[in-house]
mmCIF file of the C-alpha atoms, coordinates in Angstrom:
data_MODEL
# 
_entry.id   MODEL 
# 
loop_
_atom_site.group_PDB 
_atom_site.id 
_atom_site.type_symbol 
_atom_site.label_atom_id 
_atom_site.label_alt_id 
_atom_site.label_comp_id 
_atom_site.label_asym_id 
_atom_site.label_entity_id 
_atom_site.label_seq_id 
_atom_site.pdbx_PDB_ins_code 
_atom_site.Cartn_x 
_atom_site.Cartn_y 
_atom_site.Cartn_z 
_atom_site.occupancy 
_atom_site.B_iso_or_equiv 
_atom_site.pdbx_formal_charge 
_atom_site.auth_seq_id 
_atom_site.auth_comp_id 
_atom_site.auth_asym_id 
_atom_site.auth_atom_id 
_atom_site.pdbx_PDB_model_num 
ATOM 1   C CA . MET A 1 1   ? 0.072   -0.341  0.168  1.00 0.00 ? 1   MET A CA 1 
ATOM 2   C CA . ALA A 1 2   ? 1.277   3.433   -1.149 1.00 0.00 ? 2   ALA A CA 1 
ATOM 3   C CA . GLY A 1 3   ? 2.099   5.545   2.299  1.00 0.00 ? 3   GLY A CA 1 
ATOM 4   C CA . GLU A 1 4   ? 2.360   2.414   3.844  1.00 0.00 ? 4   GLU A CA 1 
ATOM 5   C CA . LYS A 1 5   ? 5.316   1.403   3.725  1.00 0.00 ? 5   LYS A CA 1 
ATOM 6   C CA . ASN A 1 6   ? 6.753   0.410   7.234  1.00 0.00 ? 6   ASN A CA 1 
ATOM 7   C CA . ASP A 1 7   ? 9.362   -1.848  8.346  1.00 0.00 ? 7   ASP A CA 1 
ATOM 8   C CA . GLY A 1 8   ? 7.968   -3.152  11.192 1.00 0.00 ? 8   GLY A CA 1 
ATOM 9   C CA . LEU A 1 9   ? 4.739   -3.630  13.035 1.00 0.00 ? 9   LEU A CA 1 
ATOM 10  C CA . VAL A 1 10  ? 1.862   -1.505  13.515 1.00 0.00 ? 10  VAL A CA 1 
ATOM 11  C CA . LEU A 1 11  ? -1.568  -2.319  15.149 1.00 0.00 ? 11  LEU A CA 1 
ATOM 12  C CA . LEU A 1 12  ? -4.461  -0.312  14.054 1.00 0.00 ? 12  LEU A CA 1 
ATOM 13  C CA . ASP A 1 13  ? -6.730  -1.328  17.302 1.00 0.00 ? 13  ASP A CA 1 
ATOM 14  C CA . PHE A 1 14  ? -9.242  0.047   19.503 1.00 0.00 ? 14  PHE A CA 1 
ATOM 15  C CA . TRP A 1 15  ? -8.206  0.502   23.322 1.00 0.00 ? 15  TRP A CA 1 
ATOM 16  C CA . VAL A 1 16  ? -11.254 -0.894  25.487 1.00 0.00 ? 16  VAL A CA 1 
ATOM 17  C CA . SER A 1 17  ? -11.277 -3.924  22.213 1.00 0.00 ? 17  SER A CA 1 
ATOM 18  C CA . PRO A 1 18  ? -10.866 -7.630  23.669 1.00 0.00 ? 18  PRO A CA 1 
ATOM 19  C CA . PHE A 1 19  ? -9.443  -8.607  20.466 1.00 0.00 ? 19  PHE A CA 1 
ATOM 20  C CA . GLY A 1 20  ? -7.373  -6.126  20.247 1.00 0.00 ? 20  GLY A CA 1 
ATOM 21  C CA . MET A 1 21  ? -5.754  -6.095  23.662 1.00 0.00 ? 21  MET A CA 1 
ATOM 22  C CA . ARG A 1 22  ? -5.067  -9.647  22.849 1.00 0.00 ? 22  ARG A CA 1 
ATOM 23  C CA . CYS A 1 23  ? -3.084  -8.798  19.657 1.00 0.00 ? 23  CYS A CA 1 
ATOM 24  C CA . ARG A 1 24  ? -1.060  -6.719  22.396 1.00 0.00 ? 24  ARG A CA 1 
ATOM 25  C CA . ILE A 1 25  ? -0.547  -9.322  24.439 1.00 0.00 ? 25  ILE A CA 1 
ATOM 26  C CA . ALA A 1 26  ? 0.454   -11.704 21.458 1.00 0.00 ? 26  ALA A CA 1 
ATOM 27  C CA . LEU A 1 27  ? 2.949   -8.656  20.849 1.00 0.00 ? 27  LEU A CA 1 
ATOM 28  C CA . ALA A 1 28  ? 4.497   -8.524  24.256 1.00 0.00 ? 28  ALA A CA 1 
ATOM 29  C CA . GLU A 1 29  ? 4.820   -12.476 24.599 1.00 0.00 ? 29  GLU A CA 1 
ATOM 30  C CA . LYS A 1 30  ? 6.771   -12.226 21.714 1.00 0.00 ? 30  LYS A CA 1 
ATOM 31  C CA . GLY A 1 31  ? 8.551   -9.135  22.882 1.00 0.00 ? 31  GLY A CA 1 
ATOM 32  C CA . LEU A 1 32  ? 8.263   -7.868  19.538 1.00 0.00 ? 32  LEU A CA 1 
ATOM 33  C CA . PRO A 1 33  ? 8.412   -4.313  18.874 1.00 0.00 ? 33  PRO A CA 1 
ATOM 34  C CA . TYR A 1 34  ? 5.187   -2.257  17.154 1.00 0.00 ? 34  TYR A CA 1 
ATOM 35  C CA . LYS A 1 35  ? 3.212   0.847   16.460 1.00 0.00 ? 35  LYS A CA 1 
ATOM 36  C CA . HIS A 1 36  ? 0.435   1.127   17.949 1.00 0.00 ? 36  HIS A CA 1 
ATOM 37  C CA . VAL A 1 37  ? -2.224  3.358   16.211 1.00 0.00 ? 37  VAL A CA 1 
ATOM 38  C CA . GLU A 1 38  ? -5.866  4.712   17.938 1.00 0.00 ? 38  GLU A CA 1 
ATOM 39  C CA . GLU A 1 39  ? -8.922  4.426   15.800 1.00 0.00 ? 39  GLU A CA 1 
ATOM 40  C CA . ASP A 1 40  ? -12.251 6.920   16.531 1.00 0.00 ? 40  ASP A CA 1 
ATOM 41  C CA . LEU A 1 41  ? -14.040 4.054   15.584 1.00 0.00 ? 41  LEU A CA 1 
ATOM 42  C CA . PHE A 1 42  ? -17.622 6.417   16.152 1.00 0.00 ? 42  PHE A CA 1 
ATOM 43  C CA . GLY A 1 43  ? -15.325 9.897   15.425 1.00 0.00 ? 43  GLY A CA 1 
ATOM 44  C CA . GLY A 1 44  ? -15.087 8.203   11.483 1.00 0.00 ? 44  GLY A CA 1 
ATOM 45  C CA . LYS A 1 45  ? -12.443 5.251   11.027 1.00 0.00 ? 45  LYS A CA 1 
ATOM 46  C CA . SER A 1 46  ? -9.226  6.399   9.572  1.00 0.00 ? 46  SER A CA 1 
ATOM 47  C CA . ASP A 1 47  ? -8.482  5.387   5.633  1.00 0.00 ? 47  ASP A CA 1 
ATOM 48  C CA . LEU A 1 48  ? -5.837  3.311   6.797  1.00 0.00 ? 48  LEU A CA 1 
ATOM 49  C CA . LEU A 1 49  ? -7.796  1.190   8.079  1.00 0.00 ? 49  LEU A CA 1 
ATOM 50  C CA . LEU A 1 50  ? -10.930 0.784   5.422  1.00 0.00 ? 50  LEU A CA 1 
ATOM 51  C CA . ARG A 1 51  ? -8.007  0.137   3.098  1.00 0.00 ? 51  ARG A CA 1 
ATOM 52  C CA . SER A 1 52  ? -6.654  -2.544  5.488  1.00 0.00 ? 52  SER A CA 1 
ATOM 53  C CA . ASN A 1 53  ? -10.191 -4.399  5.916  1.00 0.00 ? 53  ASN A CA 1 
ATOM 54  C CA . PRO A 1 54  ? -12.168 -3.953  2.809  1.00 0.00 ? 54  PRO A CA 1 
ATOM 55  C CA . VAL A 1 55  ? -14.356 -6.458  3.854  1.00 0.00 ? 55  VAL A CA 1 
ATOM 56  C CA . HIS A 1 56  ? -15.216 -5.633  7.712  1.00 0.00 ? 56  HIS A CA 1 
ATOM 57  C CA . LYS A 1 57  ? -13.438 -3.108  8.206  1.00 0.00 ? 57  LYS A CA 1 
ATOM 58  C CA . LYS A 1 58  ? -13.147 -3.266  11.734 1.00 0.00 ? 58  LYS A CA 1 
ATOM 59  C CA . ILE A 1 59  ? -9.880  -3.354  14.018 1.00 0.00 ? 59  ILE A CA 1 
ATOM 60  C CA . PRO A 1 60  ? -7.837  -4.718  14.766 1.00 0.00 ? 60  PRO A CA 1 
ATOM 61  C CA . VAL A 1 61  ? -5.762  -5.148  12.251 1.00 0.00 ? 61  VAL A CA 1 
ATOM 62  C CA . LEU A 1 62  ? -1.618  -5.838  11.473 1.00 0.00 ? 62  LEU A CA 1 
ATOM 63  C CA . LEU A 1 63  ? 0.314   -3.930  9.022  1.00 0.00 ? 63  LEU A CA 1 
ATOM 64  C CA . HIS A 1 64  ? 3.773   -6.314  8.879  1.00 0.00 ? 64  HIS A CA 1 
ATOM 65  C CA . ASP A 1 65  ? 5.874   -4.167  6.085  1.00 0.00 ? 65  ASP A CA 1 
ATOM 66  C CA . GLY A 1 66  ? 2.451   -2.553  4.885  1.00 0.00 ? 66  GLY A CA 1 
ATOM 67  C CA . LYS A 1 67  ? 1.217   -5.065  4.268  1.00 0.00 ? 67  LYS A CA 1 
ATOM 68  C CA . PRO A 1 68  ? -2.628  -5.824  6.115  1.00 0.00 ? 68  PRO A CA 1 
ATOM 69  C CA . VAL A 1 69  ? -3.642  -9.066  8.494  1.00 0.00 ? 69  VAL A CA 1 
ATOM 70  C CA . ASN A 1 70  ? -7.258  -9.075  9.796  1.00 0.00 ? 70  ASN A CA 1 
ATOM 71  C CA . GLU A 1 71  ? -9.069  -10.649 12.863 1.00 0.00 ? 71  GLU A CA 1 
ATOM 72  C CA . SER A 1 72  ? -7.525  -11.326 15.831 1.00 0.00 ? 72  SER A CA 1 
ATOM 73  C CA . LEU A 1 73  ? -6.627  -14.888 15.386 1.00 0.00 ? 73  LEU A CA 1 
ATOM 74  C CA . VAL A 1 74  ? -5.370  -15.452 12.569 1.00 0.00 ? 74  VAL A CA 1 
ATOM 75  C CA . ILE A 1 75  ? -3.459  -12.570 13.668 1.00 0.00 ? 75  ILE A CA 1 
ATOM 76  C CA . LEU A 1 76  ? -1.595  -14.947 16.256 1.00 0.00 ? 76  LEU A CA 1 
ATOM 77  C CA . GLN A 1 77  ? -1.342  -17.346 13.957 1.00 0.00 ? 77  GLN A CA 1 
ATOM 78  C CA . TYR A 1 78  ? 0.567   -15.314 12.074 1.00 0.00 ? 78  TYR A CA 1 
ATOM 79  C CA . LEU A 1 79  ? 2.580   -14.059 14.796 1.00 0.00 ? 79  LEU A CA 1 
ATOM 80  C CA . ASP A 1 80  ? 4.211   -16.996 15.016 1.00 0.00 ? 80  ASP A CA 1 
ATOM 81  C CA . GLU A 1 81  ? 4.376   -18.426 11.830 1.00 0.00 ? 81  GLU A CA 1 
ATOM 82  C CA . ALA A 1 82  ? 5.789   -15.000 10.203 1.00 0.00 ? 82  ALA A CA 1 
ATOM 83  C CA . PHE A 1 83  ? 8.194   -14.652 13.853 1.00 0.00 ? 83  PHE A CA 1 
ATOM 84  C CA . PRO A 1 84  ? 9.644   -18.106 14.108 1.00 0.00 ? 84  PRO A CA 1 
ATOM 85  C CA . GLU A 1 85  ? 12.128  -17.323 16.241 1.00 0.00 ? 85  GLU A CA 1 
ATOM 86  C CA . THR A 1 86  ? 10.125  -16.344 19.006 1.00 0.00 ? 86  THR A CA 1 
ATOM 87  C CA . PRO A 1 87  ? 8.394   -18.320 21.890 1.00 0.00 ? 87  PRO A CA 1 
ATOM 88  C CA . SER A 1 88  ? 5.711   -19.887 20.148 1.00 0.00 ? 88  SER A CA 1 
ATOM 89  C CA . LEU A 1 89  ? 1.404   -19.245 21.242 1.00 0.00 ? 89  LEU A CA 1 
ATOM 90  C CA . LEU A 1 90  ? 1.100   -22.380 19.614 1.00 0.00 ? 90  LEU A CA 1 
ATOM 91  C CA . PRO A 1 91  ? 2.105   -25.929 20.589 1.00 0.00 ? 91  PRO A CA 1 
ATOM 92  C CA . ALA A 1 92  ? 4.306   -27.815 18.379 1.00 0.00 ? 92  ALA A CA 1 
ATOM 93  C CA . ASP A 1 93  ? 2.028   -30.569 18.244 1.00 0.00 ? 93  ASP A CA 1 
ATOM 94  C CA . PRO A 1 94  ? -0.241  -31.057 15.864 1.00 0.00 ? 94  PRO A CA 1 
ATOM 95  C CA . HIS A 1 95  ? -3.016  -32.656 17.846 1.00 0.00 ? 95  HIS A CA 1 
ATOM 96  C CA . ALA A 1 96  ? -3.062  -30.174 20.836 1.00 0.00 ? 96  ALA A CA 1 
ATOM 97  C CA . ARG A 1 97  ? -2.646  -27.133 17.737 1.00 0.00 ? 97  ARG A CA 1 
ATOM 98  C CA . ALA A 1 98  ? -5.802  -28.039 16.862 1.00 0.00 ? 98  ALA A CA 1 
ATOM 99  C CA . HIS A 1 99  ? -7.194  -27.883 20.166 1.00 0.00 ? 99  HIS A CA 1 
ATOM 100 C CA . ALA A 1 100 ? -5.703  -25.166 21.388 1.00 0.00 ? 100 ALA A CA 1 
ATOM 101 C CA . ARG A 1 101 ? -8.022  -23.274 18.118 1.00 0.00 ? 101 ARG A CA 1 
ATOM 102 C CA . PHE A 1 102 ? -10.441 -24.779 19.176 1.00 0.00 ? 102 PHE A CA 1 
ATOM 103 C CA . TRP A 1 103 ? -11.229 -23.060 22.306 1.00 0.00 ? 103 TRP A CA 1 
ATOM 104 C CA . ALA A 1 104 ? -10.092 -19.853 21.618 1.00 0.00 ? 104 ALA A CA 1 
ATOM 105 C CA . ASP A 1 105 ? -12.796 -20.585 18.822 1.00 0.00 ? 105 ASP A CA 1 
ATOM 106 C CA . TYR A 1 106 ? -14.795 -20.946 21.075 1.00 0.00 ? 106 TYR A CA 1 
ATOM 107 C CA . ILE A 1 107 ? -14.368 -17.880 23.297 1.00 0.00 ? 107 ILE A CA 1 
ATOM 108 C CA . ASP A 1 108 ? -14.792 -15.674 20.166 1.00 0.00 ? 108 ASP A CA 1 
ATOM 109 C CA . LYS A 1 109 ? -18.274 -17.239 19.433 1.00 0.00 ? 109 LYS A CA 1 
ATOM 110 C CA . LYS A 1 110 ? -19.632 -18.271 22.186 1.00 0.00 ? 110 LYS A CA 1 
ATOM 111 C CA . LEU A 1 111 ? -18.497 -15.843 25.460 1.00 0.00 ? 111 LEU A CA 1 
ATOM 112 C CA . PHE A 1 112 ? -18.051 -12.610 23.808 1.00 0.00 ? 112 PHE A CA 1 
ATOM 113 C CA . GLU A 1 113 ? -21.137 -13.018 22.014 1.00 0.00 ? 113 GLU A CA 1 
ATOM 114 C CA . CYS A 1 114 ? -22.572 -13.954 24.754 1.00 0.00 ? 114 CYS A CA 1 
ATOM 115 C CA . GLY A 1 115 ? -20.837 -10.943 27.116 1.00 0.00 ? 115 GLY A CA 1 
ATOM 116 C CA . THR A 1 116 ? -22.335 -8.491  24.390 1.00 0.00 ? 116 THR A CA 1 
ATOM 117 C CA . ARG A 1 117 ? -25.776 -9.585  24.456 1.00 0.00 ? 117 ARG A CA 1 
ATOM 118 C CA . ILE A 1 118 ? -25.961 -8.971  28.239 1.00 0.00 ? 118 ILE A CA 1 
ATOM 119 C CA . TRP A 1 119 ? -25.149 -6.223  28.350 1.00 0.00 ? 119 TRP A CA 1 
ATOM 120 C CA . LYS A 1 120 ? -26.698 -4.590  25.346 1.00 0.00 ? 120 LYS A CA 1 
ATOM 121 C CA . LEU A 1 121 ? -30.330 -6.221  26.323 1.00 0.00 ? 121 LEU A CA 1 
ATOM 122 C CA . LYS A 1 122 ? -32.676 -6.218  29.793 1.00 0.00 ? 122 LYS A CA 1 
ATOM 123 C CA . GLY A 1 123 ? -35.646 -8.175  30.786 1.00 0.00 ? 123 GLY A CA 1 
ATOM 124 C CA . GLU A 1 124 ? -35.762 -11.514 29.737 1.00 0.00 ? 124 GLU A CA 1 
ATOM 125 C CA . PRO A 1 125 ? -33.171 -11.408 26.727 1.00 0.00 ? 125 PRO A CA 1 
ATOM 126 C CA . LEU A 1 126 ? -30.786 -10.517 28.758 1.00 0.00 ? 126 LEU A CA 1 
ATOM 127 C CA . MET A 1 127 ? -31.461 -13.371 31.891 1.00 0.00 ? 127 MET A CA 1 
ATOM 128 C CA . GLN A 1 128 ? -31.239 -16.171 29.460 1.00 0.00 ? 128 GLN A CA 1 
ATOM 129 C CA . ALA A 1 129 ? -28.042 -14.278 28.175 1.00 0.00 ? 129 ALA A CA 1 
ATOM 130 C CA . ARG A 1 130 ? -26.981 -14.615 31.324 1.00 0.00 ? 130 ARG A CA 1 
ATOM 131 C CA . ALA A 1 131 ? -27.765 -18.417 31.791 1.00 0.00 ? 131 ALA A CA 1 
ATOM 132 C CA . GLU A 1 132 ? -26.077 -19.185 28.901 1.00 0.00 ? 132 GLU A CA 1 
ATOM 133 C CA . MET A 1 133 ? -22.427 -17.019 30.341 1.00 0.00 ? 133 MET A CA 1 
ATOM 134 C CA . LEU A 1 134 ? -23.327 -19.341 33.246 1.00 0.00 ? 134 LEU A CA 1 
ATOM 135 C CA . GLU A 1 135 ? -22.421 -22.633 31.241 1.00 0.00 ? 135 GLU A CA 1 
ATOM 136 C CA . ILE A 1 136 ? -19.994 -20.816 29.622 1.00 0.00 ? 136 ILE A CA 1 
ATOM 137 C CA . LEU A 1 137 ? -17.839 -19.632 32.659 1.00 0.00 ? 137 LEU A CA 1 
ATOM 138 C CA . LYS A 1 138 ? -18.480 -23.298 33.490 1.00 0.00 ? 138 LYS A CA 1 
ATOM 139 C CA . THR A 1 139 ? -17.082 -24.539 30.867 1.00 0.00 ? 139 THR A CA 1 
ATOM 140 C CA . LEU A 1 140 ? -14.383 -22.766 30.253 1.00 0.00 ? 140 LEU A CA 1 
ATOM 141 C CA . GLU A 1 141 ? -13.352 -23.732 34.014 1.00 0.00 ? 141 GLU A CA 1 
ATOM 142 C CA . ALA A 1 142 ? -13.802 -27.172 33.252 1.00 0.00 ? 142 ALA A CA 1 
ATOM 143 C CA . GLU A 1 143 ? -11.419 -27.150 29.747 1.00 0.00 ? 143 GLU A CA 1 
ATOM 144 C CA . LEU A 1 144 ? -8.949  -25.014 32.612 1.00 0.00 ? 144 LEU A CA 1 
ATOM 145 C CA . GLY A 1 145 ? -8.955  -28.224 35.006 1.00 0.00 ? 145 GLY A CA 1 
ATOM 146 C CA . GLU A 1 146 ? -5.817  -27.949 37.388 1.00 0.00 ? 146 GLU A CA 1 
ATOM 147 C CA . LYS A 1 147 ? -4.020  -26.645 35.111 1.00 0.00 ? 147 LYS A CA 1 
ATOM 148 C CA . GLU A 1 148 ? -2.549  -23.109 35.426 1.00 0.00 ? 148 GLU A CA 1 
ATOM 149 C CA . PHE A 1 149 ? -2.657  -22.138 32.167 1.00 0.00 ? 149 PHE A CA 1 
ATOM 150 C CA . PHE A 1 150 ? -5.097  -22.825 29.262 1.00 0.00 ? 150 PHE A CA 1 
ATOM 151 C CA . GLY A 1 151 ? -1.634  -24.524 27.017 1.00 0.00 ? 151 GLY A CA 1 
ATOM 152 C CA . GLY A 1 152 ? -0.698  -26.908 30.083 1.00 0.00 ? 152 GLY A CA 1 
ATOM 153 C CA . GLU A 1 153 ? 2.624   -27.898 29.461 1.00 0.00 ? 153 GLU A CA 1 
ATOM 154 C CA . HIS A 1 154 ? 2.974   -25.385 26.800 1.00 0.00 ? 154 HIS A CA 1 
ATOM 155 C CA . GLY A 1 155 ? 2.564   -22.460 29.326 1.00 0.00 ? 155 GLY A CA 1 
ATOM 156 C CA . PHE A 1 156 ? 0.697   -19.389 29.168 1.00 0.00 ? 156 PHE A CA 1 
ATOM 157 C CA . GLY A 1 157 ? -0.384  -19.964 25.141 1.00 0.00 ? 157 GLY A CA 1 
ATOM 158 C CA . PHE A 1 158 ? -2.731  -19.869 21.927 1.00 0.00 ? 158 PHE A CA 1 
ATOM 159 C CA . VAL A 1 159 ? -5.843  -20.421 24.002 1.00 0.00 ? 159 VAL A CA 1 
ATOM 160 C CA . ASP A 1 160 ? -4.591  -17.714 27.284 1.00 0.00 ? 160 ASP A CA 1 
ATOM 161 C CA . ALA A 1 161 ? -3.738  -14.949 24.877 1.00 0.00 ? 161 ALA A CA 1 
ATOM 162 C CA . ALA A 1 162 ? -7.553  -14.494 23.625 1.00 0.00 ? 162 ALA A CA 1 
ATOM 163 C CA . PHE A 1 163 ? -8.931  -15.506 26.384 1.00 0.00 ? 163 PHE A CA 1 
ATOM 164 C CA . ALA A 1 164 ? -7.399  -13.406 29.330 1.00 0.00 ? 164 ALA A CA 1 
ATOM 165 C CA . PRO A 1 165 ? -8.613  -9.356  27.240 1.00 0.00 ? 165 PRO A CA 1 
ATOM 166 C CA . ALA A 1 166 ? -12.046 -11.204 28.626 1.00 0.00 ? 166 ALA A CA 1 
ATOM 167 C CA . THR A 1 167 ? -10.802 -10.253 32.631 1.00 0.00 ? 167 THR A CA 1 
ATOM 168 C CA . ALA A 1 168 ? -11.249 -6.775  31.711 1.00 0.00 ? 168 ALA A CA 1 
ATOM 169 C CA . TRP A 1 169 ? -14.741 -7.231  30.618 1.00 0.00 ? 169 TRP A CA 1 
ATOM 170 C CA . PHE A 1 170 ? -15.795 -9.761  34.141 1.00 0.00 ? 170 PHE A CA 1 
ATOM 171 C CA . GLN A 1 171 ? -16.789 -6.819  35.908 1.00 0.00 ? 171 GLN A CA 1 
ATOM 172 C CA . THR A 1 172 ? -18.759 -5.118  33.242 1.00 0.00 ? 172 THR A CA 1 
ATOM 173 C CA . PHE A 1 173 ? -20.266 -9.472  32.681 1.00 0.00 ? 173 PHE A CA 1 
ATOM 174 C CA . GLU A 1 174 ? -21.082 -9.200  36.433 1.00 0.00 ? 174 GLU A CA 1 
ATOM 175 C CA . SER A 1 175 ? -22.483 -6.255  36.206 1.00 0.00 ? 175 SER A CA 1 
ATOM 176 C CA . TYR A 1 176 ? -25.797 -6.178  34.317 1.00 0.00 ? 176 TYR A CA 1 
ATOM 177 C CA . GLY A 1 177 ? -25.777 -9.800  34.417 1.00 0.00 ? 177 GLY A CA 1 
ATOM 178 C CA . GLU A 1 178 ? -25.605 -10.020 38.529 1.00 0.00 ? 178 GLU A CA 1 
ATOM 179 C CA . PHE A 1 179 ? -23.016 -13.238 39.373 1.00 0.00 ? 179 PHE A CA 1 
ATOM 180 C CA . SER A 1 180 ? -19.947 -13.522 40.508 1.00 0.00 ? 180 SER A CA 1 
ATOM 181 C CA . VAL A 1 181 ? -17.102 -15.131 38.079 1.00 0.00 ? 181 VAL A CA 1 
ATOM 182 C CA . ALA A 1 182 ? -15.627 -16.842 41.642 1.00 0.00 ? 182 ALA A CA 1 
ATOM 183 C CA . GLU A 1 183 ? -18.364 -17.539 42.427 1.00 0.00 ? 183 GLU A CA 1 
ATOM 184 C CA . VAL A 1 184 ? -19.438 -19.279 38.961 1.00 0.00 ? 184 VAL A CA 1 
ATOM 185 C CA . ALA A 1 185 ? -16.253 -21.004 37.871 1.00 0.00 ? 185 ALA A CA 1 
ATOM 186 C CA . PRO A 1 186 ? -13.596 -20.313 41.241 1.00 0.00 ? 186 PRO A CA 1 
ATOM 187 C CA . ARG A 1 187 ? -10.843 -21.819 39.155 1.00 0.00 ? 187 ARG A CA 1 
ATOM 188 C CA . LEU A 1 188 ? -11.400 -19.529 36.165 1.00 0.00 ? 188 LEU A CA 1 
ATOM 189 C CA . ALA A 1 189 ? -10.491 -16.813 39.002 1.00 0.00 ? 189 ALA A CA 1 
ATOM 190 C CA . ALA A 1 190 ? -8.025  -17.956 40.391 1.00 0.00 ? 190 ALA A CA 1 
ATOM 191 C CA . TRP A 1 191 ? -6.513  -18.185 36.460 1.00 0.00 ? 191 TRP A CA 1 
ATOM 192 C CA . ALA A 1 192 ? -7.262  -14.423 35.888 1.00 0.00 ? 192 ALA A CA 1 
ATOM 193 C CA . ALA A 1 193 ? -5.228  -13.241 38.656 1.00 0.00 ? 193 ALA A CA 1 
ATOM 194 C CA . ARG A 1 194 ? -2.952  -15.660 38.125 1.00 0.00 ? 194 ARG A CA 1 
ATOM 195 C CA . CYS A 1 195 ? -2.132  -13.866 33.306 1.00 0.00 ? 195 CYS A CA 1 
ATOM 196 C CA . GLY A 1 196 ? -3.315  -10.409 35.726 1.00 0.00 ? 196 GLY A CA 1 
ATOM 197 C CA . GLU A 1 197 ? 0.744   -10.846 36.824 1.00 0.00 ? 197 GLU A CA 1 
ATOM 198 C CA . ARG A 1 198 ? 2.227   -11.186 33.842 1.00 0.00 ? 198 ARG A CA 1 
ATOM 199 C CA . GLU A 1 199 ? 3.182   -7.717  32.509 1.00 0.00 ? 199 GLU A CA 1 
ATOM 200 C CA . SER A 1 200 ? 2.288   -8.954  28.481 1.00 0.00 ? 200 SER A CA 1 
ATOM 201 C CA . VAL A 1 201 ? -1.038  -9.168  29.702 1.00 0.00 ? 201 VAL A CA 1 
ATOM 202 C CA . ALA A 1 202 ? -1.043  -5.970  33.217 1.00 0.00 ? 202 ALA A CA 1 
ATOM 203 C CA . ARG A 1 203 ? 0.789   -4.263  30.066 1.00 0.00 ? 203 ARG A CA 1 
ATOM 204 C CA . SER A 1 204 ? -2.236  -4.720  27.009 1.00 0.00 ? 204 SER A CA 1 
ATOM 205 C CA . LEU A 1 205 ? -5.644  -4.639  29.738 1.00 0.00 ? 205 LEU A CA 1 
ATOM 206 C CA . TYR A 1 206 ? -7.195  -1.300  30.782 1.00 0.00 ? 206 TYR A CA 1 
ATOM 207 C CA . SER A 1 207 ? -8.662  -1.094  33.972 1.00 0.00 ? 207 SER A CA 1 
ATOM 208 C CA . PRO A 1 208 ? -12.400 -3.701  34.405 1.00 0.00 ? 208 PRO A CA 1 
ATOM 209 C CA . ASP A 1 209 ? -13.874 0.203   36.067 1.00 0.00 ? 209 ASP A CA 1 
ATOM 210 C CA . LYS A 1 210 ? -12.596 1.673   32.967 1.00 0.00 ? 210 LYS A CA 1 
ATOM 211 C CA . VAL A 1 211 ? -14.026 -0.975  30.948 1.00 0.00 ? 211 VAL A CA 1 
ATOM 212 C CA . TYR A 1 212 ? -17.170 -0.808  32.222 1.00 0.00 ? 212 TYR A CA 1 
ATOM 213 C CA . ASP A 1 213 ? -17.897 2.908   32.427 1.00 0.00 ? 213 ASP A CA 1 
ATOM 214 C CA . PHE A 1 214 ? -17.111 3.126   28.664 1.00 0.00 ? 214 PHE A CA 1 
ATOM 215 C CA . ILE A 1 215 ? -19.763 0.261   28.551 1.00 0.00 ? 215 ILE A CA 1 
ATOM 216 C CA . GLY A 1 216 ? -22.329 2.529   30.499 1.00 0.00 ? 216 GLY A CA 1 
ATOM 217 C CA . GLY A 1 217 ? -21.601 5.545   28.259 1.00 0.00 ? 217 GLY A CA 1 
ATOM 218 C CA . LEU A 1 218 ? -21.994 3.260   25.284 1.00 0.00 ? 218 LEU A CA 1 
ATOM 219 C CA . ARG A 1 219 ? -25.505 1.881   26.624 1.00 0.00 ? 219 ARG A CA 1 
ATOM 220 C CA . LYS A 1 220 ? -26.690 5.596   27.273 1.00 0.00 ? 220 LYS A CA 1 
ATOM 221 C CA . LYS A 1 221 ? -26.174 5.915   23.733 1.00 0.00 ? 221 LYS A CA 1 
ATOM 222 C CA . LEU A 1 222 ? -27.896 2.715   22.974 1.00 0.00 ? 222 LEU A CA 1 
ATOM 223 C CA . GLY A 1 223 ? -30.901 3.494   24.595 1.00 0.00 ? 223 GLY A CA 1 
ATOM 224 C CA . VAL A 1 224 ? -30.123 0.384   26.420 1.00 0.00 ? 224 VAL A CA 1 
ATOM 225 C CA . GLU A 1 225 ? -30.686 2.710   29.223 1.00 0.00 ? 225 GLU A CA 1 
# 
């Protein structure tokens, strides 16, 4: 792309996006320097974003030497492949890699989708979303089991990086859904605390209070409240 020549990495992002957060975590885990470009998703998306992701027109987008890579889970896999000398997020074993991809996809299609419904809805639809979220959290806790991280022997890995941003949103889900992650899935809450102790996660996420305040303002704009 003309005008975007760069010998490094550029991340087009929006601060509160859990999908952008996971890319920040992955880049930090790998120790890869990059330029962060904050997009104004409400005031007008940049021409760079619209050219880089003409299909979905959304963040995150990773530019590598000016070439765009779209969709956060695709970006995480791309970073493993493009920078094989850095710590791998995915395990080496093909079955373990497929297993990790399955759970990361589950997190996107189930947890984040349900979480959005929790803060957007009211009444019976909200209660239905709440019930679904409780089951999703229990399912994820069962997958975690007694492991320190979802990566198991591999350590903090692909699923952890994909899921960790949700911990910044837990307060929002809990508040509007009227439940406690610590009560529903205590091992998952302990995992969230361990993630928060990692430098890659701590420096990539915004505080739950700030996320909650942002969503409160967004609910008012959308007429939910």
